[in-house]
Amino acid sequence: MKLQRKNRLRALSLGAVAVSGALALTACGSDDNGASSSNSASATASSSSSIKCDNAKGQLLADGSSAQKNAIDAWVKNFSQACGVQINYKGSGSGAGVTAFTQGQVAFAGSDSALKPEEVTASKKVCSGGQGIDLPMVGGPIALGYNVPGVDNLVLDAPTIAKIYDSKITKWNDAAIKKLNPSAKLPDLKIQAFHRSDESGTTDNFTKYLIAATPSNWKYSGGKAWQAKGGQSAPQSAGVAQQVKQTSGAIGYFELSYVSDGIKAVSIDTGAKKPVAPSTESATADIAAAKVVGTGKDLALQLDYKTKAEGAYPMTLVTYEIVCDKGNKADTLPATKAFLRYIASEDGQKVLSTIDYAPVPADIITKVRTTIEGLS
């Protein structure tokens, strides 16, 4: 299964998800050159066969969260084959996506952080008679990927992670890391801590975790822009993952689907009986406790970063699709609604678990579906 997952991720990074023969009969056309496991192909076929295109046509421009890009790539493949609509999702980062949305450059944006009040205000200029709203669509753990020779099962806790990223722990054989990993052969190797160079919702959620879980060790206010001094940076989740993969002694944060050959994932000591590894199941256990804190049609969530529940991974994120509740452009509204309707559907959400993402809990995604139908 591990090898199959890696193969799927390679295919997704090239924007290609394999389809079965059944899908080819229902699609409007295919240029697929990849391969995938039977589970992935089955999910793709099933989701495509149930897509309602309505009056969707033309093309959509979108931008934002790179953490959800592998999910968007899979969804776009299915939707475009079924409906013939071209969707160009850049995945430039949450900050870039929100900016593009508030400037009217994209039909929708992806962000790992809910809109701020000033961003909602800015959105009213492009949402005629309405405003931008947050629709939670993708869940998942923020993995801490590492590349430390000879260390296969690394455990860290919030204080240690904070000190690593605040340049207060600089060697892998530091006493604090040894205490958490008594049986590991930790090398006398410099820690190379990578963070995002672009404004990122992944950064926002990562630092929200540190602020909540270990406030005495993380004194920064947080946000999409990295604030701590030291360390090294790279753009987007894929860029950070690539640096970790090729740098001995490196550690970096990114969505779980970027953990691949040469990168292992840290398990977190939350205070529960056992350290918790990032997975769709452990992330779902945490996201299930999230509360809707948005008002009106906005469905922004509040996550529990301080959980100590058994099997619940605390460093999670939810990616929102940001769209106008009213005042969407007439030429893109049909395709936008059809695509959002698909990705929020039962079949659309099922795709997530096959590529290391967590589906949004049922009670929340039901509200998302209702909101999508009311977009105008």
Tab-separated table of C-alpha atoms in Angstrom:
chain	number	residue	atom	x	y	z
A	1	MET	CA	0.000	0.000	0.000
A	2	LYS	CA	2.813	2.395	0.762
A	3	LEU	CA	4.260	1.907	-2.711
A	4	GLN	CA	0.828	2.409	-4.273
A	5	ARG	CA	0.348	5.669	-2.378
A	6	LYS	CA	3.710	6.965	-3.577
A	7	ASN	CA	2.828	6.086	-7.145
A	8	ARG	CA	-0.470	7.915	-6.850
A	9	LEU	CA	1.249	11.006	-5.529
A	10	ARG	CA	3.746	11.024	-8.386
A	11	ALA	CA	0.862	10.817	-10.831
A	12	LEU	CA	-1.018	13.638	-9.130
A	13	SER	CA	2.032	15.905	-9.113
A	14	LEU	CA	1.955	15.682	-12.901
A	15	GLY	CA	-1.754	16.477	-12.936
A	16	ALA	CA	-2.690	12.973	-14.088
A	17	VAL	CA	-5.017	10.574	-12.339
A	18	ALA	CA	-5.617	7.254	-14.014
A	19	VAL	CA	-9.108	6.341	-15.076
A	20	SER	CA	-10.776	3.035	-15.619
A	21	GLY	CA	-12.429	1.868	-18.797
A	22	ALA	CA	-15.831	2.688	-17.341
A	23	LEU	CA	-14.807	6.292	-16.835
A	24	ALA	CA	-13.545	6.588	-20.381
A	25	LEU	CA	-17.053	5.788	-21.624
A	26	THR	CA	-18.600	8.632	-19.619
A	27	ALA	CA	-15.878	11.227	-20.108
A	28	CYS	CA	-15.811	13.963	-22.720
A	29	GLY	CA	-12.214	13.065	-23.545
A	30	SER	CA	-9.009	11.957	-21.852
A	31	ASP	CA	-5.325	12.613	-22.239
A	32	ASP	CA	-4.345	10.506	-19.240
A	33	ASN	CA	-0.938	8.862	-19.396
A	34	GLY	CA	-0.595	7.697	-15.805
A	35	ALA	CA	-1.451	4.685	-13.702
A	36	SER	CA	-2.969	4.219	-10.285
A	37	SER	CA	-4.210	1.551	-7.938
A	38	SER	CA	-7.587	-0.064	-8.487
A	39	ASN	CA	-8.956	1.768	-5.442
A	40	SER	CA	-8.001	5.162	-6.847
A	41	ALA	CA	-9.322	4.318	-10.311
A	42	SER	CA	-12.577	3.066	-8.821
A	43	ALA	CA	-13.045	6.263	-6.815
A	44	THR	CA	-12.296	8.325	-9.913
A	45	ALA	CA	-14.803	6.446	-12.048
A	46	SER	CA	-17.521	6.563	-9.426
A	47	SER	CA	-17.114	10.269	-8.747
A	48	SER	CA	-17.061	11.190	-12.436
A	49	SER	CA	-20.183	9.217	-13.295
A	50	SER	CA	-22.244	11.169	-10.748
A	51	ILE	CA	-21.098	14.694	-11.672
A	52	LYS	CA	-23.900	17.077	-12.586
A	53	CYS	CA	-22.570	19.505	-15.177
A	54	ASP	CA	-25.775	21.554	-15.526
A	55	ASN	CA	-24.881	24.562	-17.698
A	56	ALA	CA	-21.171	24.519	-16.868
A	57	LYS	CA	-18.984	25.603	-19.773
A	58	GLY	CA	-15.830	27.514	-20.652
A	59	GLN	CA	-12.958	27.763	-18.224
A	60	LEU	CA	-12.319	28.819	-14.637
A	61	LEU	CA	-9.283	30.487	-13.147
A	62	ALA	CA	-8.529	29.770	-9.487
A	63	ASP	CA	-5.565	30.110	-7.166
A	64	GLY	CA	-4.583	29.596	-3.547
A	65	SER	CA	-3.613	26.895	-1.081
A	66	SER	CA	-0.819	24.633	-2.254
A	67	ALA	CA	-1.710	22.217	0.564
A	68	GLN	CA	-4.873	21.212	-1.283
A	69	LYS	CA	-3.374	21.177	-4.767
A	70	ASN	CA	-3.128	17.393	-5.017
A	71	ALA	CA	-6.826	17.189	-4.122
A	72	ILE	CA	-7.760	19.909	-6.607
A	73	ASP	CA	-5.757	18.151	-9.334
A	74	ALA	CA	-7.731	14.937	-8.784
A	75	TRP	CA	-11.072	16.742	-8.687
A	76	VAL	CA	-10.298	18.840	-11.767
A	77	LYS	CA	-9.346	15.728	-13.713
A	78	ASN	CA	-12.693	14.108	-12.940
A	79	PHE	CA	-14.781	17.236	-13.468
A	80	SER	CA	-13.111	18.332	-16.679
A	81	GLN	CA	-13.494	14.900	-18.225
A	82	ALA	CA	-17.185	14.795	-17.332
A	83	CYS	CA	-18.131	18.370	-18.222
A	84	GLY	CA	-15.496	19.660	-20.651
A	85	VAL	CA	-14.742	22.676	-18.440
A	86	GLN	CA	-11.103	23.745	-18.114
A	87	ILE	CA	-10.041	24.714	-14.594
A	88	ASN	CA	-6.642	26.313	-14.057
A	89	TYR	CA	-5.755	26.164	-10.359
A	90	LYS	CA	-2.316	27.667	-9.781
A	91	GLY	CA	-1.740	26.648	-6.162
A	92	SER	CA	0.415	29.709	-5.476
A	93	GLY	CA	-0.368	29.749	-1.754
A	94	SER	CA	-3.258	30.907	0.423
A	95	GLY	CA	-2.101	34.525	0.572
A	96	ALA	CA	-1.811	34.796	-3.195
A	97	GLY	CA	-5.184	33.127	-3.647
A	98	VAL	CA	-7.028	35.493	-1.319
A	99	THR	CA	-5.388	38.490	-2.992
A	100	ALA	CA	-6.371	37.229	-6.439
A	101	PHE	CA	-9.947	36.706	-5.231
A	102	THR	CA	-10.360	40.144	-3.661
A	103	GLN	CA	-8.966	41.696	-6.834
A	104	GLY	CA	-11.504	39.840	-8.977
A	105	GLN	CA	-8.905	37.801	-10.858
A	106	VAL	CA	-10.285	34.319	-10.050
A	107	ALA	CA	-13.673	32.635	-9.799
A	108	PHE	CA	-12.772	31.104	-6.442
A	109	ALA	CA	-9.746	30.790	-4.185
A	110	GLY	CA	-8.389	28.140	-1.858
A	111	SER	CA	-7.130	29.147	1.581
A	112	ASP	CA	-6.029	27.199	4.631
A	113	SER	CA	-7.155	30.148	6.763
A	114	ALA	CA	-10.567	31.768	6.904
A	115	LEU	CA	-10.980	35.280	5.549
A	116	LYS	CA	-10.010	38.099	7.892
A	117	PRO	CA	-12.472	40.974	8.443
A	118	GLU	CA	-10.479	43.297	6.197
A	119	GLU	CA	-10.432	40.622	3.477
A	120	VAL	CA	-14.205	40.236	3.714
A	121	THR	CA	-14.513	44.005	3.298
A	122	ALA	CA	-12.247	43.927	0.257
A	123	SER	CA	-14.284	41.088	-1.257
A	124	LYS	CA	-17.438	43.225	-1.309
A	125	LYS	CA	-15.913	45.254	-4.140
A	126	VAL	CA	-15.929	42.201	-6.426
A	127	CYS	CA	-18.994	40.403	-5.019
A	128	SER	CA	-21.755	42.691	-6.219
A	129	GLY	CA	-24.320	42.866	-3.425
A	130	GLY	CA	-22.562	40.117	-1.474
A	131	GLN	CA	-19.230	39.114	0.049
A	132	GLY	CA	-16.661	36.363	0.136
A	133	ILE	CA	-17.493	33.331	2.277
A	134	ASP	CA	-15.476	30.357	3.529
A	135	LEU	CA	-16.569	26.852	2.538
A	136	PRO	CA	-14.545	24.094	4.305
A	137	MET	CA	-13.820	21.469	1.675
A	138	VAL	CA	-10.543	19.658	2.432
A	139	GLY	CA	-9.184	18.414	5.734
A	140	GLY	CA	-5.857	16.929	6.600
A	141	PRO	CA	-2.857	16.813	8.897
A	142	ILE	CA	0.106	19.150	8.631
A	143	ALA	CA	2.964	16.701	8.567
A	144	LEU	CA	6.393	17.501	9.923
A	145	GLY	CA	8.571	15.753	7.392
A	146	TYR	CA	12.202	15.060	8.259
A	147	ASN	CA	15.364	13.693	6.695
A	148	VAL	CA	17.649	12.369	9.429
A	149	PRO	CA	19.834	9.390	8.436
A	150	GLY	CA	19.267	6.331	10.618
A	151	VAL	CA	16.165	7.694	12.365
A	152	ASP	CA	12.945	6.051	11.231
A	153	ASN	CA	10.429	6.815	13.982
A	154	LEU	CA	10.961	10.305	15.338
A	155	VAL	CA	8.748	11.665	18.121
A	156	LEU	CA	8.548	15.369	18.999
A	157	ASP	CA	6.261	17.420	21.220
A	158	ALA	CA	5.044	21.002	20.909
A	159	PRO	CA	7.759	22.620	23.085
A	160	THR	CA	10.521	20.837	21.180
A	161	ILE	CA	9.039	21.738	17.794
A	162	ALA	CA	8.748	25.370	18.863
A	163	LYS	CA	12.354	25.471	20.019
A	164	ILE	CA	13.563	23.894	16.777
A	165	TYR	CA	11.732	26.509	14.718
A	166	ASP	CA	12.860	29.325	17.006
A	167	SER	CA	16.520	28.261	16.588
A	168	LYS	CA	16.851	27.278	20.249
A	169	ILE	CA	17.435	23.596	19.487
A	170	THR	CA	19.974	23.292	16.702
A	171	LYS	CA	21.302	19.687	16.793
A	172	TRP	CA	19.451	16.421	16.317
A	173	ASN	CA	21.160	14.867	19.345
A	174	ASP	CA	19.885	17.625	21.660
A	175	ALA	CA	18.901	16.375	25.124
A	176	ALA	CA	15.231	17.328	24.636
A	177	ILE	CA	14.989	15.215	21.470
A	178	LYS	CA	16.888	12.331	23.135
A	179	LYS	CA	14.382	12.319	25.987
A	180	LEU	CA	11.505	11.847	23.551
A	181	ASN	CA	13.417	9.216	21.536
A	182	PRO	CA	15.415	7.149	24.059
A	183	SER	CA	16.035	4.217	21.715
A	184	ALA	CA	16.906	6.229	18.591
A	185	LYS	CA	20.466	6.758	17.383
A	186	LEU	CA	20.338	10.507	16.989
A	187	PRO	CA	23.291	11.930	15.030
A	188	ASP	CA	25.399	14.965	15.919
A	189	LEU	CA	23.893	16.722	12.924
A	190	LYS	CA	22.750	20.294	12.433
A	191	ILE	CA	18.992	20.806	12.164
A	192	GLN	CA	17.934	22.509	8.941
A	193	ALA	CA	14.444	23.851	9.667
A	194	PHE	CA	12.507	24.876	6.557
A	195	HIS	CA	9.494	27.174	6.534
A	196	ARG	CA	7.396	28.752	3.805
A	197	SER	CA	8.760	31.812	2.025
A	198	ASP	CA	5.333	32.827	0.685
A	199	GLU	CA	2.263	33.801	2.691
A	200	SER	CA	0.670	30.501	3.573
A	201	GLY	CA	-2.361	29.169	5.389
A	202	THR	CA	-0.246	26.139	6.260
A	203	THR	CA	2.111	28.464	8.122
A	204	ASP	CA	-0.885	30.086	9.812
A	205	ASN	CA	-2.228	26.743	11.039
A	206	PHE	CA	1.207	25.436	12.016
A	207	THR	CA	1.893	28.489	14.165
A	208	LYS	CA	-1.659	28.444	15.592
A	209	TYR	CA	-0.818	24.974	16.861
A	210	LEU	CA	2.377	26.196	18.505
A	211	ILE	CA	0.635	29.235	20.015
A	212	ALA	CA	-2.132	27.063	21.463
A	213	ALA	CA	-0.049	24.063	22.552
A	214	THR	CA	3.071	25.785	23.915
A	215	PRO	CA	2.521	29.543	24.334
A	216	SER	CA	5.505	29.909	26.649
A	217	ASN	CA	7.821	28.668	23.890
A	218	TRP	CA	6.242	30.440	20.921
A	219	LYS	CA	5.910	34.175	21.485
A	220	TYR	CA	5.005	35.173	17.929
A	221	SER	CA	1.544	36.402	16.977
A	222	GLY	CA	1.157	34.029	14.028
A	223	GLY	CA	-0.406	34.572	10.629
A	224	LYS	CA	0.270	33.577	7.038
A	225	ALA	CA	3.715	35.208	6.944
A	226	TRP	CA	6.597	33.472	8.768
A	227	GLN	CA	7.784	35.531	11.773
A	228	ALA	CA	10.479	33.601	13.620
A	229	LYS	CA	14.111	34.326	12.847
A	230	GLY	CA	16.560	31.789	11.479
A	231	GLY	CA	15.893	28.668	9.501
A	232	GLN	CA	15.567	28.404	5.742
A	233	SER	CA	12.652	28.995	3.422
A	234	ALA	CA	11.106	27.668	0.221
A	235	PRO	CA	7.958	28.524	-1.731
A	236	GLN	CA	4.785	26.426	-1.457
A	237	SER	CA	4.365	23.015	0.119
A	238	ALA	CA	6.049	21.278	-2.800
A	239	GLY	CA	9.095	23.533	-2.469
A	240	VAL	CA	9.492	22.862	1.256
A	241	ALA	CA	9.069	19.122	0.711
A	242	GLN	CA	11.705	19.126	-2.031
A	243	GLN	CA	14.201	20.894	0.228
A	244	VAL	CA	13.607	18.402	3.035
A	245	LYS	CA	14.054	15.497	0.651
A	246	GLN	CA	17.418	16.703	-0.642
A	247	THR	CA	18.871	18.131	2.605
A	248	SER	CA	20.353	15.885	5.274
A	249	GLY	CA	19.217	17.022	8.721
A	250	ALA	CA	16.184	18.871	7.346
A	251	ILE	CA	12.695	19.229	8.787
A	252	GLY	CA	9.730	21.027	7.257
A	253	TYR	CA	5.956	21.328	7.488
A	254	PHE	CA	3.545	20.516	4.659
A	255	GLU	CA	0.440	18.514	3.872
A	256	LEU	CA	0.709	14.742	4.320
A	257	SER	CA	0.446	13.965	0.608
A	258	TYR	CA	3.899	15.528	0.133
A	259	VAL	CA	5.532	12.903	2.372
A	260	SER	CA	7.255	10.579	-0.093
A	261	ASP	CA	10.560	8.833	-0.842
A	262	GLY	CA	13.320	10.258	1.334
A	263	ILE	CA	10.924	11.953	3.757
A	264	LYS	CA	9.538	10.477	6.974
A	265	ALA	CA	6.840	12.026	9.181
A	266	VAL	CA	7.179	12.989	12.841
A	267	SER	CA	4.759	11.538	15.404
A	268	ILE	CA	3.596	14.054	17.994
A	269	ASP	CA	3.529	13.477	21.741
A	270	THR	CA	0.280	15.246	22.697
A	271	GLY	CA	0.126	13.950	26.246
A	272	ALA	CA	-2.041	11.013	25.193
A	273	LYS	CA	-0.916	7.464	25.977
A	274	LYS	CA	0.803	7.080	22.608
A	275	PRO	CA	2.396	9.565	20.187
A	276	VAL	CA	0.131	10.256	17.217
A	277	ALA	CA	1.310	9.965	13.613
A	278	PRO	CA	-0.275	12.102	10.890
A	279	SER	CA	-2.912	10.240	8.904
A	280	THR	CA	-6.339	10.855	7.443
A	281	GLU	CA	-7.854	8.968	10.378
A	282	SER	CA	-5.980	10.873	13.091
A	283	ALA	CA	-6.726	14.205	11.409
A	284	THR	CA	-10.415	13.360	11.074
A	285	ALA	CA	-10.510	12.577	14.797
A	286	ASP	CA	-9.382	16.141	15.504
A	287	ILE	CA	-11.426	17.905	12.811
A	288	ALA	CA	-14.591	16.155	14.010
A	289	ALA	CA	-14.381	18.315	17.137
A	290	ALA	CA	-14.214	21.559	15.121
A	291	LYS	CA	-16.861	24.228	15.686
A	292	VAL	CA	-18.439	26.499	13.079
A	293	VAL	CA	-17.608	30.060	14.107
A	294	GLY	CA	-18.529	31.837	10.867
A	295	THR	CA	-21.721	33.874	10.692
A	296	GLY	CA	-24.453	33.858	8.060
A	297	LYS	CA	-23.427	31.722	5.101
A	298	ASP	CA	-19.779	31.741	6.171
A	299	LEU	CA	-18.675	28.361	7.537
A	300	ALA	CA	-15.271	29.153	9.057
A	301	LEU	CA	-14.202	26.558	11.629
A	302	GLN	CA	-12.347	26.622	14.933
A	303	LEU	CA	-10.004	23.646	15.316
A	304	ASP	CA	-8.796	22.047	18.549
A	305	TYR	CA	-5.003	22.372	18.448
A	306	LYS	CA	-4.636	21.348	22.089
A	307	THR	CA	-6.356	17.984	21.875
A	308	LYS	CA	-5.049	15.141	24.005
A	309	ALA	CA	-7.616	12.644	22.783
A	310	GLU	CA	-6.246	9.208	21.963
A	311	GLY	CA	-5.509	8.900	18.246
A	312	ALA	CA	-6.246	12.559	17.468
A	313	TYR	CA	-3.531	14.410	15.560
A	314	PRO	CA	-3.431	18.036	16.749
A	315	MET	CA	-1.663	19.780	13.881
A	316	THR	CA	-4.437	19.830	11.315
A	317	LEU	CA	-5.797	22.248	8.781
A	318	VAL	CA	-8.993	22.740	6.846
A	319	THR	CA	-8.790	24.318	3.421
A	320	TYR	CA	-11.639	26.586	2.428
A	321	GLU	CA	-12.879	27.358	-1.035
A	322	ILE	CA	-13.610	31.088	-1.018
A	323	VAL	CA	-16.398	32.304	-3.259
A	324	CYS	CA	-18.939	35.145	-3.399
A	325	ASP	CA	-22.243	34.316	-1.730
A	326	LYS	CA	-23.888	36.792	-4.109
A	327	GLY	CA	-22.608	38.726	-7.090
A	328	ASN	CA	-20.583	36.010	-8.800
A	329	LYS	CA	-19.787	36.737	-12.441
A	330	ALA	CA	-22.538	35.437	-14.699
A	331	ASP	CA	-20.124	33.800	-17.139
A	332	THR	CA	-18.384	31.722	-14.454
A	333	LEU	CA	-21.175	31.067	-11.935
A	334	PRO	CA	-22.611	27.887	-13.561
A	335	ALA	CA	-19.185	26.199	-13.774
A	336	THR	CA	-18.183	27.394	-10.296
A	337	LYS	CA	-21.358	26.008	-8.709
A	338	ALA	CA	-21.104	22.738	-10.617
A	339	PHE	CA	-17.470	22.200	-9.601
A	340	LEU	CA	-18.073	23.121	-5.948
A	341	ARG	CA	-21.187	20.938	-5.909
A	342	TYR	CA	-19.114	18.000	-7.126
A	343	ILE	CA	-16.209	18.382	-4.704
A	344	ALA	CA	-18.628	18.735	-1.764
A	345	SER	CA	-20.614	15.686	-2.866
A	346	GLU	CA	-20.276	12.282	-1.274
A	347	ASP	CA	-18.298	11.009	-4.263
A	348	GLY	CA	-16.085	14.093	-4.359
A	349	GLN	CA	-15.249	13.764	-0.677
A	350	LYS	CA	-14.515	10.046	-1.087
A	351	VAL	CA	-11.646	10.925	-3.421
A	352	LEU	CA	-9.843	12.643	-0.534
A	353	SER	CA	-9.192	9.554	1.565
A	354	THR	CA	-7.465	7.833	-1.371
A	355	ILE	CA	-4.819	10.579	-1.582
A	356	ASP	CA	-4.008	11.255	2.108
A	357	TYR	CA	-6.573	13.965	2.786
A	358	ALA	CA	-9.405	13.889	5.315
A	359	PRO	CA	-13.030	14.368	4.242
A	360	VAL	CA	-14.942	17.153	5.976
A	361	PRO	CA	-17.226	15.779	8.761
A	362	ALA	CA	-20.772	14.977	7.621
A	363	ASP	CA	-22.631	17.618	9.618
A	364	ILE	CA	-20.370	20.371	8.285
A	365	ILE	CA	-20.238	19.260	4.633
A	366	THR	CA	-24.049	19.071	4.636
A	367	LYS	CA	-24.146	22.790	5.433
A	368	VAL	CA	-21.587	23.430	2.699
A	369	ARG	CA	-23.803	21.672	0.134
A	370	THR	CA	-26.816	23.787	1.107
A	371	THR	CA	-24.777	26.988	0.856
A	372	ILE	CA	-23.458	26.086	-2.601
A	373	GLU	CA	-26.993	25.679	-3.960
A	374	GLY	CA	-27.769	29.245	-2.841
A	375	LEU	CA	-24.818	30.892	-4.579
A	376	SER	CA	-25.863	33.548	-7.051
